[in-house]
């Protein structure tokens, strides 16, 4: 678990520093981190810069995006919000922006995305079968 909390102090930092430090410590590319957080590489880049280079406006992440970052870093949303300094959070979230509630869900999504199309179809058929058995 990525934990900047010690028993005596709480290290406060900006979100861009948190993400960049985590990536550096874990030897992850921006693309690898983005994939593990179920976010786009471009979005992670903007978070690390702190602004949108096309508009020059500050990036204000959604709760969902922060939750995905927390899960990807092995921490929880509450801890992340405690260590991020003066963060603005958008409570608006697009309908397709799902919150991943635990590492197992993240693992399933990442695993699914890494499968071939044929294996994705096979996995979905298996899931349907298991769901049908469960409801009987």
JSON list of C-alpha atoms in Angstrom, two decimals:
[
{"chain": "A", "resi": 1, "resn": "UNK", "atom": "CA", "xyz": [0.00, 0.00, 0.00]},
{"chain": "A", "resi": 2, "resn": "UNK", "atom": "CA", "xyz": [1.28, 3.45, -0.89]},
{"chain": "A", "resi": 3, "resn": "UNK", "atom": "CA", "xyz": [1.13, 5.32, 2.38]},
{"chain": "A", "resi": 4, "resn": "UNK", "atom": "CA", "xyz": [2.74, 8.69, 3.02]},
{"chain": "A", "resi": 5, "resn": "UNK", "atom": "CA", "xyz": [1.26, 8.79, 6.51]},
{"chain": "A", "resi": 6, "resn": "UNK", "atom": "CA", "xyz": [3.60, 8.23, 9.40]},
{"chain": "A", "resi": 7, "resn": "UNK", "atom": "CA", "xyz": [2.31, 7.82, 12.92]},
{"chain": "A", "resi": 8, "resn": "UNK", "atom": "CA", "xyz": [3.38, 11.33, 13.90]},
{"chain": "A", "resi": 9, "resn": "UNK", "atom": "CA", "xyz": [2.81, 13.38, 10.77]},
{"chain": "A", "resi": 10, "resn": "UNK", "atom": "CA", "xyz": [0.78, 13.69, 7.65]},
{"chain": "A", "resi": 11, "resn": "UNK", "atom": "CA", "xyz": [2.77, 14.69, 4.59]},
{"chain": "A", "resi": 12, "resn": "UNK", "atom": "CA", "xyz": [0.69, 17.12, 2.54]},
{"chain": "A", "resi": 13, "resn": "UNK", "atom": "CA", "xyz": [1.32, 17.50, -1.20]},
{"chain": "A", "resi": 14, "resn": "UNK", "atom": "CA", "xyz": [-0.36, 18.44, -4.44]},
{"chain": "A", "resi": 15, "resn": "UNK", "atom": "CA", "xyz": [-2.13, 15.77, -6.48]},
{"chain": "A", "resi": 16, "resn": "UNK", "atom": "CA", "xyz": [0.36, 16.20, -9.33]},
{"chain": "A", "resi": 17, "resn": "UNK", "atom": "CA", "xyz": [3.24, 15.51, -6.92]},
{"chain": "A", "resi": 18, "resn": "UNK", "atom": "CA", "xyz": [1.45, 12.50, -5.44]},
{"chain": "A", "resi": 19, "resn": "UNK", "atom": "CA", "xyz": [0.88, 10.89, -8.84]},
{"chain": "A", "resi": 20, "resn": "UNK", "atom": "CA", "xyz": [4.36, 11.67, -10.14]},
{"chain": "A", "resi": 21, "resn": "UNK", "atom": "CA", "xyz": [6.03, 10.42, -6.94]},
{"chain": "A", "resi": 22, "resn": "UNK", "atom": "CA", "xyz": [4.01, 7.22, -7.01]},
{"chain": "A", "resi": 23, "resn": "UNK", "atom": "CA", "xyz": [4.87, 6.59, -10.66]},
{"chain": "A", "resi": 24, "resn": "UNK", "atom": "CA", "xyz": [8.57, 7.27, -10.01]},
{"chain": "A", "resi": 25, "resn": "UNK", "atom": "CA", "xyz": [8.71, 5.05, -6.90]},
{"chain": "A", "resi": 26, "resn": "UNK", "atom": "CA", "xyz": [6.99, 2.20, -8.73]},
{"chain": "A", "resi": 27, "resn": "UNK", "atom": "CA", "xyz": [8.82, 2.70, -12.03]},
{"chain": "A", "resi": 28, "resn": "UNK", "atom": "CA", "xyz": [5.57, 3.19, -13.96]},
{"chain": "A", "resi": 29, "resn": "UNK", "atom": "CA", "xyz": [5.11, 5.05, -17.19]},
{"chain": "A", "resi": 30, "resn": "UNK", "atom": "CA", "xyz": [2.25, 7.49, -17.43]},
{"chain": "A", "resi": 31, "resn": "UNK", "atom": "CA", "xyz": [0.46, 5.01, -19.70]},
{"chain": "A", "resi": 32, "resn": "UNK", "atom": "CA", "xyz": [0.88, 2.14, -17.23]},
{"chain": "A", "resi": 33, "resn": "UNK", "atom": "CA", "xyz": [-0.41, 4.24, -14.35]},
{"chain": "A", "resi": 34, "resn": "UNK", "atom": "CA", "xyz": [-3.33, 5.53, -16.42]},
{"chain": "A", "resi": 35, "resn": "UNK", "atom": "CA", "xyz": [-4.32, 1.98, -17.32]},
{"chain": "A", "resi": 36, "resn": "UNK", "atom": "CA", "xyz": [-4.17, 0.83, -13.69]},
{"chain": "A", "resi": 37, "resn": "UNK", "atom": "CA", "xyz": [-6.34, 3.81, -12.68]},
{"chain": "A", "resi": 38, "resn": "UNK", "atom": "CA", "xyz": [-8.80, 3.25, -15.56]},
{"chain": "A", "resi": 39, "resn": "UNK", "atom": "CA", "xyz": [-8.13, 6.80, -16.76]},
{"chain": "A", "resi": 40, "resn": "UNK", "atom": "CA", "xyz": [-6.64, 8.10, -20.00]},
{"chain": "A", "resi": 41, "resn": "UNK", "atom": "CA", "xyz": [-2.96, 8.88, -20.37]},
{"chain": "A", "resi": 42, "resn": "UNK", "atom": "CA", "xyz": [-3.92, 12.41, -21.46]},
{"chain": "A", "resi": 43, "resn": "UNK", "atom": "CA", "xyz": [-5.95, 12.94, -18.29]},
{"chain": "A", "resi": 44, "resn": "UNK", "atom": "CA", "xyz": [-3.08, 11.73, -16.07]},
{"chain": "A", "resi": 45, "resn": "UNK", "atom": "CA", "xyz": [-0.76, 14.08, -17.97]},
{"chain": "A", "resi": 46, "resn": "UNK", "atom": "CA", "xyz": [-3.08, 17.01, -17.26]},
{"chain": "A", "resi": 47, "resn": "UNK", "atom": "CA", "xyz": [-3.34, 16.03, -13.58]},
{"chain": "A", "resi": 48, "resn": "UNK", "atom": "CA", "xyz": [0.45, 15.94, -13.33]},
{"chain": "A", "resi": 49, "resn": "UNK", "atom": "CA", "xyz": [0.69, 19.35, -14.99]},
{"chain": "A", "resi": 50, "resn": "UNK", "atom": "CA", "xyz": [-2.19, 20.70, -12.94]},
{"chain": "A", "resi": 51, "resn": "UNK", "atom": "CA", "xyz": [-3.86, 22.29, -15.96]},
{"chain": "A", "resi": 52, "resn": "UNK", "atom": "CA", "xyz": [-5.27, 21.56, -19.41]},
{"chain": "A", "resi": 53, "resn": "UNK", "atom": "CA", "xyz": [-2.60, 22.63, -21.93]},
{"chain": "A", "resi": 54, "resn": "UNK", "atom": "CA", "xyz": [-5.25, 23.32, -24.60]},
{"chain": "A", "resi": 55, "resn": "UNK", "atom": "CA", "xyz": [-7.30, 25.69, -22.47]},
{"chain": "A", "resi": 56, "resn": "UNK", "atom": "CA", "xyz": [-4.80, 26.72, -19.82]},
{"chain": "A", "resi": 57, "resn": "UNK", "atom": "CA", "xyz": [-7.47, 26.04, -17.19]},
{"chain": "A", "resi": 58, "resn": "UNK", "atom": "CA", "xyz": [-6.82, 24.27, -13.90]},
{"chain": "A", "resi": 59, "resn": "UNK", "atom": "CA", "xyz": [-7.80, 20.59, -13.84]},
{"chain": "A", "resi": 60, "resn": "UNK", "atom": "CA", "xyz": [-10.44, 19.79, -11.22]},
{"chain": "A", "resi": 61, "resn": "UNK", "atom": "CA", "xyz": [-10.73, 16.00, -10.88]},
{"chain": "A", "resi": 62, "resn": "UNK", "atom": "CA", "xyz": [-14.00, 14.23, -10.14]},
{"chain": "A", "resi": 63, "resn": "UNK", "atom": "CA", "xyz": [-14.50, 12.14, -7.01]},
{"chain": "A", "resi": 64, "resn": "UNK", "atom": "CA", "xyz": [-14.62, 9.13, -9.32]},
{"chain": "A", "resi": 65, "resn": "UNK", "atom": "CA", "xyz": [-11.21, 9.94, -10.84]},
{"chain": "A", "resi": 66, "resn": "UNK", "atom": "CA", "xyz": [-9.73, 10.45, -7.37]},
{"chain": "A", "resi": 67, "resn": "UNK", "atom": "CA", "xyz": [-11.21, 7.14, -6.24]},
{"chain": "A", "resi": 68, "resn": "UNK", "atom": "CA", "xyz": [-9.63, 5.38, -9.22]},
{"chain": "A", "resi": 69, "resn": "UNK", "atom": "CA", "xyz": [-6.27, 6.99, -8.41]},
{"chain": "A", "resi": 70, "resn": "UNK", "atom": "CA", "xyz": [-6.60, 5.90, -4.78]},
{"chain": "A", "resi": 71, "resn": "UNK", "atom": "CA", "xyz": [-7.31, 2.31, -5.80]},
{"chain": "A", "resi": 72, "resn": "UNK", "atom": "CA", "xyz": [-4.46, 2.30, -8.33]},
{"chain": "A", "resi": 73, "resn": "UNK", "atom": "CA", "xyz": [-2.05, 3.47, -5.63]},
{"chain": "A", "resi": 74, "resn": "UNK", "atom": "CA", "xyz": [-3.29, 0.96, -3.06]},
{"chain": "A", "resi": 75, "resn": "UNK", "atom": "CA", "xyz": [-4.76, 3.53, -0.72]},
{"chain": "A", "resi": 76, "resn": "UNK", "atom": "CA", "xyz": [-8.30, 4.66, -0.05]},
{"chain": "A", "resi": 77, "resn": "UNK", "atom": "CA", "xyz": [-10.10, 7.81, -1.09]},
{"chain": "A", "resi": 78, "resn": "UNK", "atom": "CA", "xyz": [-10.25, 9.17, 2.45]},
{"chain": "A", "resi": 79, "resn": "UNK", "atom": "CA", "xyz": [-6.47, 8.89, 2.85]},
{"chain": "A", "resi": 80, "resn": "UNK", "atom": "CA", "xyz": [-5.85, 10.45, -0.56]},
{"chain": "A", "resi": 81, "resn": "UNK", "atom": "CA", "xyz": [-8.08, 13.41, 0.24]},
{"chain": "A", "resi": 82, "resn": "UNK", "atom": "CA", "xyz": [-6.23, 13.90, 3.55]},
{"chain": "A", "resi": 83, "resn": "UNK", "atom": "CA", "xyz": [-2.78, 14.09, 1.96]},
{"chain": "A", "resi": 84, "resn": "UNK", "atom": "CA", "xyz": [-3.70, 16.22, -1.05]},
{"chain": "A", "resi": 85, "resn": "UNK", "atom": "CA", "xyz": [-3.27, 19.91, -0.33]},
{"chain": "A", "resi": 86, "resn": "UNK", "atom": "CA", "xyz": [-6.17, 22.29, -1.08]},
{"chain": "A", "resi": 87, "resn": "UNK", "atom": "CA", "xyz": [-7.73, 20.15, -3.78]},
{"chain": "A", "resi": 88, "resn": "UNK", "atom": "CA", "xyz": [-10.84, 21.23, -5.62]},
{"chain": "A", "resi": 89, "resn": "UNK", "atom": "CA", "xyz": [-13.10, 18.33, -6.46]},
{"chain": "A", "resi": 90, "resn": "UNK", "atom": "CA", "xyz": [-15.84, 18.16, -9.06]},
{"chain": "A", "resi": 91, "resn": "UNK", "atom": "CA", "xyz": [-18.94, 16.38, -7.83]},
{"chain": "A", "resi": 92, "resn": "UNK", "atom": "CA", "xyz": [-20.20, 16.18, -11.41]},
{"chain": "A", "resi": 93, "resn": "UNK", "atom": "CA", "xyz": [-19.44, 12.87, -13.01]},
{"chain": "A", "resi": 94, "resn": "UNK", "atom": "CA", "xyz": [-20.40, 11.64, -16.47]},
{"chain": "A", "resi": 95, "resn": "UNK", "atom": "CA", "xyz": [-22.81, 8.70, -16.46]},
{"chain": "A", "resi": 96, "resn": "UNK", "atom": "CA", "xyz": [-20.18, 6.41, -17.93]},
{"chain": "A", "resi": 97, "resn": "UNK", "atom": "CA", "xyz": [-17.67, 7.37, -15.22]},
{"chain": "A", "resi": 98, "resn": "UNK", "atom": "CA", "xyz": [-18.03, 4.43, -12.84]},
{"chain": "A", "resi": 99, "resn": "UNK", "atom": "CA", "xyz": [-16.47, 4.27, -9.40]},
{"chain": "A", "resi": 100, "resn": "UNK", "atom": "CA", "xyz": [-14.37, 1.18, -8.88]},
{"chain": "A", "resi": 101, "resn": "UNK", "atom": "CA", "xyz": [-14.94, 0.23, -5.26]},
{"chain": "A", "resi": 102, "resn": "UNK", "atom": "CA", "xyz": [-12.09, -2.20, -4.62]},
{"chain": "A", "resi": 103, "resn": "UNK", "atom": "CA", "xyz": [-8.84, -3.57, -6.08]},
{"chain": "A", "resi": 104, "resn": "UNK", "atom": "CA", "xyz": [-10.54, -6.77, -7.29]},
{"chain": "A", "resi": 105, "resn": "UNK", "atom": "CA", "xyz": [-12.90, -4.76, -9.51]},
{"chain": "A", "resi": 106, "resn": "UNK", "atom": "CA", "xyz": [-9.95, -2.81, -10.88]},
{"chain": "A", "resi": 107, "resn": "UNK", "atom": "CA", "xyz": [-8.11, -6.09, -11.56]},
{"chain": "A", "resi": 108, "resn": "UNK", "atom": "CA", "xyz": [-11.14, -7.47, -13.41]},
{"chain": "A", "resi": 109, "resn": "UNK", "atom": "CA", "xyz": [-11.46, -4.38, -15.59]},
{"chain": "A", "resi": 110, "resn": "UNK", "atom": "CA", "xyz": [-7.75, -4.21, -16.37]},
{"chain": "A", "resi": 111, "resn": "UNK", "atom": "CA", "xyz": [-7.65, -7.95, -17.06]},
{"chain": "A", "resi": 112, "resn": "UNK", "atom": "CA", "xyz": [-10.67, -7.71, -19.36]},
{"chain": "A", "resi": 113, "resn": "UNK", "atom": "CA", "xyz": [-9.07, -4.87, -21.31]},
{"chain": "A", "resi": 114, "resn": "UNK", "atom": "CA", "xyz": [-5.93, -6.94, -21.83]},
{"chain": "A", "resi": 115, "resn": "UNK", "atom": "CA", "xyz": [-7.81, -9.91, -23.31]},
{"chain": "A", "resi": 116, "resn": "UNK", "atom": "CA", "xyz": [-8.26, -10.52, -27.00]},
{"chain": "A", "resi": 117, "resn": "UNK", "atom": "CA", "xyz": [-11.71, -9.83, -28.41]},
{"chain": "A", "resi": 118, "resn": "UNK", "atom": "CA", "xyz": [-12.42, -13.56, -28.59]},
{"chain": "A", "resi": 119, "resn": "UNK", "atom": "CA", "xyz": [-11.41, -14.07, -24.96]},
{"chain": "A", "resi": 120, "resn": "UNK", "atom": "CA", "xyz": [-13.50, -11.06, -23.90]},
{"chain": "A", "resi": 121, "resn": "UNK", "atom": "CA", "xyz": [-16.56, -12.66, -25.53]},
{"chain": "A", "resi": 122, "resn": "UNK", "atom": "CA", "xyz": [-15.79, -15.96, -23.82]},
{"chain": "A", "resi": 123, "resn": "UNK", "atom": "CA", "xyz": [-15.44, -14.24, -20.45]},
{"chain": "A", "resi": 124, "resn": "UNK", "atom": "CA", "xyz": [-18.74, -12.39, -20.91]},
{"chain": "A", "resi": 125, "resn": "UNK", "atom": "CA", "xyz": [-20.49, -15.66, -21.81]},
{"chain": "A", "resi": 126, "resn": "UNK", "atom": "CA", "xyz": [-19.05, -17.25, -18.66]},
{"chain": "A", "resi": 127, "resn": "UNK", "atom": "CA", "xyz": [-20.21, -14.27, -16.59]},
{"chain": "A", "resi": 128, "resn": "UNK", "atom": "CA", "xyz": [-23.73, -14.55, -18.03]},
{"chain": "A", "resi": 129, "resn": "UNK", "atom": "CA", "xyz": [-23.79, -18.26, -17.20]},
{"chain": "A", "resi": 130, "resn": "UNK", "atom": "CA", "xyz": [-22.66, -17.61, -13.59]},
{"chain": "A", "resi": 131, "resn": "UNK", "atom": "CA", "xyz": [-25.22, -14.82, -13.15]},
{"chain": "A", "resi": 132, "resn": "UNK", "atom": "CA", "xyz": [-28.01, -17.06, -14.50]},
{"chain": "A", "resi": 133, "resn": "UNK", "atom": "CA", "xyz": [-27.00, -19.86, -12.12]},
{"chain": "A", "resi": 134, "resn": "UNK", "atom": "CA", "xyz": [-26.97, -17.44, -9.21]},
{"chain": "A", "resi": 135, "resn": "UNK", "atom": "CA", "xyz": [-30.50, -16.18, -9.85]},
{"chain": "A", "resi": 136, "resn": "UNK", "atom": "CA", "xyz": [-32.02, -19.68, -10.01]}
]
